[in-house]
Tab-separated table of C-alpha atoms in Angstrom:
chain	number	residue	atom	x	y	z
C	183	MET	CA	98.110	103.434	-25.365
C	184	ILE	CA	100.663	100.607	-25.044
C	185	ARG	CA	103.314	103.080	-23.869
C	186	THR	CA	101.060	104.377	-21.104
C	187	ALA	CA	100.061	100.897	-19.967
C	188	LEU	CA	103.684	99.744	-19.843
C	189	MET	CA	104.692	102.835	-17.886
C	190	CYS	CA	101.988	102.108	-15.317
C	191	LEU	CA	103.265	98.562	-14.947
C	192	MET	CA	106.861	99.722	-14.526
C	193	MET	CA	105.877	102.174	-11.806
C	194	MET	CA	103.832	99.563	-9.959
C	195	LEU	CA	106.943	97.389	-9.777
C	196	SER	CA	109.010	100.263	-8.422
C	197	THR	CA	108.874	101.633	-4.883
C	198	GLY	CA	110.205	105.027	-5.944
C	199	THR	CA	112.098	107.484	-3.756
C	200	ALA	CA	112.049	106.745	-0.045
C	201	LEU	CA	110.023	109.173	2.051
C	202	ALA	CA	110.278	109.961	5.732
C	203	ALA	CA	107.993	107.887	7.948
C	204	GLY	CA	104.930	109.929	8.844
C	205	ASP	CA	103.339	110.300	12.272
C	206	THR	CA	99.540	110.571	12.049
C	207	THR	CA	99.176	112.133	15.497
C	208	ALA	CA	101.690	114.855	14.711
C	209	GLY	CA	100.144	115.227	11.273
C	210	LYS	CA	96.726	116.009	12.716
C	211	THR	CA	98.167	118.948	14.636
C	212	LYS	CA	100.235	120.175	11.706
C	213	ALA	CA	97.247	119.967	9.341
C	214	ALA	CA	95.147	122.365	11.430
C	215	THR	CA	95.495	125.199	8.918
C	216	CYS	CA	94.529	122.866	6.065
C	217	THR	CA	91.030	122.308	7.432
C	218	ALA	CA	89.699	125.665	6.229
C	219	CYS	CA	89.790	124.456	2.628
C	220	HIS	CA	90.019	120.673	2.859
C	221	GLY	CA	87.555	120.167	5.711
C	222	PRO	CA	87.997	119.145	9.358
C	223	ASP	CA	87.924	115.482	8.351
C	224	GLY	CA	89.803	115.854	5.074
C	225	ASN	CA	86.609	115.961	3.007
C	226	SER	CA	86.217	119.324	1.327
C	227	ILE	CA	82.892	121.015	0.706
C	228	ASN	CA	83.989	123.272	-2.148
C	229	PRO	CA	84.023	121.169	-5.354
C	230	GLU	CA	87.058	123.076	-6.636
C	231	TRP	CA	89.170	121.917	-3.686
C	232	PRO	CA	90.144	118.258	-3.377
C	233	SER	CA	89.176	115.926	-0.595
C	234	LEU	CA	92.435	114.654	0.893
C	235	ALA	CA	90.995	111.969	3.173
C	236	GLY	CA	92.042	108.497	2.077
C	237	GLN	CA	94.452	109.793	-0.539
C	238	ASN	CA	97.611	107.755	-1.040
C	239	GLU	CA	100.362	108.895	1.303
C	240	ARG	CA	103.164	108.996	-1.268
C	241	TYR	CA	101.035	110.970	-3.702
C	242	LEU	CA	100.071	113.532	-1.046
C	243	ALA	CA	103.674	114.051	0.011
C	244	THR	CA	104.791	114.435	-3.589
C	245	GLN	CA	102.131	117.053	-4.335
C	246	ILE	CA	103.095	119.147	-1.307
C	247	MET	CA	106.765	119.024	-2.273
C	248	ASP	CA	105.937	119.929	-5.865
C	249	PHE	CA	103.933	122.937	-4.677
C	250	GLN	CA	106.921	123.950	-2.554
C	251	ALA	CA	109.244	123.754	-5.551
C	252	GLY	CA	106.802	125.801	-7.621
C	253	GLU	CA	107.984	124.470	-10.963
C	254	THR	CA	105.824	121.620	-12.225
C	255	ARG	CA	102.749	122.371	-10.127
C	256	LYS	CA	101.758	125.843	-9.012
C	257	ASN	CA	98.948	127.283	-6.925
C	258	VAL	CA	98.947	130.766	-5.433
C	259	MET	CA	96.784	129.644	-2.509
C	260	MET	CA	98.779	126.542	-1.653
C	261	GLU	CA	102.312	127.870	-1.992
C	262	PRO	CA	102.337	130.229	1.019
C	263	MET	CA	100.521	127.661	3.167
C	264	ILE	CA	103.180	124.983	2.745
C	265	ALA	CA	106.293	127.069	2.096
C	266	ASN	CA	107.874	126.469	5.512
C	267	LEU	CA	107.001	122.800	5.966
C	268	THR	CA	109.944	120.485	6.591
C	269	ASP	CA	110.222	117.046	5.007
C	270	GLN	CA	109.031	115.559	8.298
C	271	ASP	CA	106.062	117.937	8.398
C	272	VAL	CA	105.126	116.855	4.888
C	273	ALA	CA	105.387	113.177	5.803
C	274	ASP	CA	103.290	113.640	8.944
C	275	ILE	CA	100.529	115.564	7.168
C	276	ALA	CA	100.440	113.050	4.312
C	277	ALA	CA	100.227	110.142	6.759
C	278	TYR	CA	97.409	111.825	8.660
C	279	TYR	CA	95.214	112.491	5.641
C	280	ALA	CA	95.904	109.039	4.209
C	281	SER	CA	94.570	107.525	7.443
C	282	LEU	CA	91.196	109.273	7.214
C	283	PRO	CA	88.104	107.780	5.513
C	284	ARG	CA	86.899	109.543	2.396
C	285	ARG	CA	83.246	110.469	2.458
C	286	GLY	CA	81.173	108.938	-0.304
C	287	LEU	CA	79.769	111.218	-2.992
C	288	PHE	CA	76.706	110.600	-5.110
C	289	ALA	CA	76.728	110.977	-8.861
C	290	ASP	CA	74.269	113.417	-10.411
C	291	GLU	CA	71.348	111.345	-11.703
C	292	GLU	CA	70.719	113.947	-14.400
C	293	GLN	CA	74.084	113.000	-15.910
C	294	LEU	CA	73.504	109.251	-16.217
C	295	GLU	CA	74.336	109.093	-19.928
C	296	MET	CA	77.524	111.083	-19.382
C	297	ILE	CA	78.430	108.900	-16.399
C	298	ARG	CA	78.004	105.742	-18.487
C	299	ASP	CA	80.293	107.200	-21.140
C	300	GLY	CA	82.801	108.059	-18.429
C	301	GLU	CA	82.675	104.510	-17.099
C	302	LYS	CA	83.412	103.095	-20.553
C	303	LEU	CA	86.433	105.351	-20.885
C	304	TYR	CA	87.695	104.656	-17.370
C	305	ARG	CA	87.368	100.887	-17.669
C	306	GLY	CA	88.067	100.336	-21.334
C	307	GLY	CA	89.894	103.373	-22.667
C	308	ASN	CA	89.532	104.332	-26.316
C	309	GLN	CA	91.624	102.229	-28.661
C	310	ASP	CA	90.853	104.405	-31.680
C	311	LYS	CA	92.366	107.438	-29.934
C	312	GLY	CA	95.182	105.538	-28.259
C	313	ILE	CA	93.806	106.095	-24.748
C	314	ALA	CA	94.540	103.351	-22.232
C	315	ALA	CA	91.955	102.383	-19.626
C	316	CYS	CA	92.307	104.705	-16.635
C	317	MET	CA	91.841	101.816	-14.231
C	318	GLY	CA	95.122	100.324	-15.448
C	319	CYS	CA	96.903	102.799	-13.163
C	320	HIS	CA	94.135	103.956	-10.829
C	321	GLY	CA	92.522	100.575	-10.182
C	322	PRO	CA	88.989	99.181	-10.689
C	323	ALA	CA	87.680	101.011	-7.613
C	324	GLY	CA	89.702	104.175	-8.219
C	325	ASN	CA	91.997	103.571	-5.249
C	326	GLY	CA	95.184	104.231	-7.197
C	327	ASN	CA	98.498	102.585	-6.345
C	328	SER	CA	100.223	103.800	-3.208
C	329	LEU	CA	103.674	102.384	-3.948
C	330	ALA	CA	103.761	103.808	-7.465
C	331	GLY	CA	102.373	107.131	-6.283
C	332	PHE	CA	99.255	106.945	-8.456
C	333	PRO	CA	96.440	108.850	-6.725
C	334	SER	CA	93.121	107.629	-5.488
C	335	VAL	CA	90.555	109.197	-7.818
C	336	GLY	CA	87.290	107.667	-6.605
C	337	ASN	CA	84.807	109.787	-4.641
C	338	GLN	CA	86.599	112.948	-5.671
C	339	HIS	CA	84.755	116.114	-6.666
C	340	ALA	CA	84.006	115.985	-10.392
C	341	LYS	CA	84.799	119.664	-10.815
C	342	TYR	CA	88.226	119.284	-9.214
C	343	THR	CA	89.084	116.201	-11.284
C	344	ALA	CA	88.048	117.943	-14.489
C	345	MET	CA	90.122	120.996	-13.562
C	346	GLN	CA	93.209	118.830	-13.094
C	347	LEU	CA	92.717	116.977	-16.378
C	348	ARG	CA	92.407	120.279	-18.198
C	349	ALA	CA	95.504	121.583	-16.403
C	350	PHE	CA	97.447	118.555	-17.621
C	351	ARG	CA	96.069	119.030	-21.128
C	352	SER	CA	97.087	122.687	-21.298
C	353	GLY	CA	100.501	122.063	-19.749
C	354	GLU	CA	99.692	124.220	-16.738
C	355	ARG	CA	100.308	121.170	-14.562
C	356	MET	CA	103.420	119.161	-15.394
C	357	ASN	CA	104.227	116.989	-12.388
C	358	ASP	CA	103.096	113.717	-13.943
C	359	LEU	CA	105.734	111.022	-14.331
C	360	ASN	CA	107.091	110.888	-17.884
C	361	ALA	CA	104.183	113.104	-19.024
C	362	MET	CA	101.743	110.183	-18.740
C	363	MET	CA	98.752	112.312	-17.761
C	364	ARG	CA	99.579	115.026	-20.259
C	365	ASP	CA	99.787	112.422	-22.994
C	366	VAL	CA	96.382	110.999	-22.067
C	367	SER	CA	94.606	114.308	-21.457
C	368	GLU	CA	95.753	115.748	-24.783
C	369	ARG	CA	93.642	113.065	-26.457
C	370	LEU	CA	90.521	113.817	-24.412
C	371	THR	CA	87.709	116.107	-25.509
C	372	ASP	CA	86.014	118.418	-23.026
C	373	TYR	CA	83.049	116.050	-22.960
C	374	GLU	CA	85.255	113.048	-22.214
C	375	ILE	CA	86.971	114.929	-19.391
C	376	ASP	CA	83.621	115.859	-17.872
C	377	ALA	CA	82.268	112.339	-18.376
C	378	VAL	CA	85.112	110.485	-16.674
C	379	SER	CA	85.169	113.081	-13.880
C	380	ALA	CA	81.440	112.630	-13.284
C	381	TYR	CA	81.857	108.859	-13.187
C	382	LEU	CA	84.749	109.044	-10.725
C	383	SER	CA	82.806	111.226	-8.315
C	384	GLY	CA	80.556	108.270	-7.520
C	385	LEU	CA	83.167	105.509	-7.737
C	386	ASN	CA	84.024	103.822	-4.461
């Protein structure tokens, strides 16, 4: 838990690799093909596909480049869509989606107990299992940290968030810095993954 918290702090103090400056106007045009899955305003309807609106620019650019590399993050649907994007294209698309407002989601009232458990984990972690509070990196409101490249996780589809946590846990997804997310997710039960994902879906 201490290791993860310290790593978050170190990344927050670092600006990371410089990215090309993005043009939101150009990005809107270049993102036209993305709308089929991620929505015309960056808010997806399918709970298995992420809403990109309001996501941190650095994080978005990194994910696209990781999909292009096809090593630490893979997706058969994404790879052909972004294969021919240049670094400038990536920067423009990331800037465009980062500029859009994310639509608020409403937590399922039938899952109130699970949501409360998810809130406890997100805000306080689990000392017995060595799990640091999620908000240490992702912030009290789930906005993430743009300079460090930590994603915004609030108002994201619960199903998508849970899928990503399970992908980290299984090792299917490996593009987390210094294996931070894999280290955390390996300590989470299925219930805890679903609980924190349900809580995040209504966090704004």
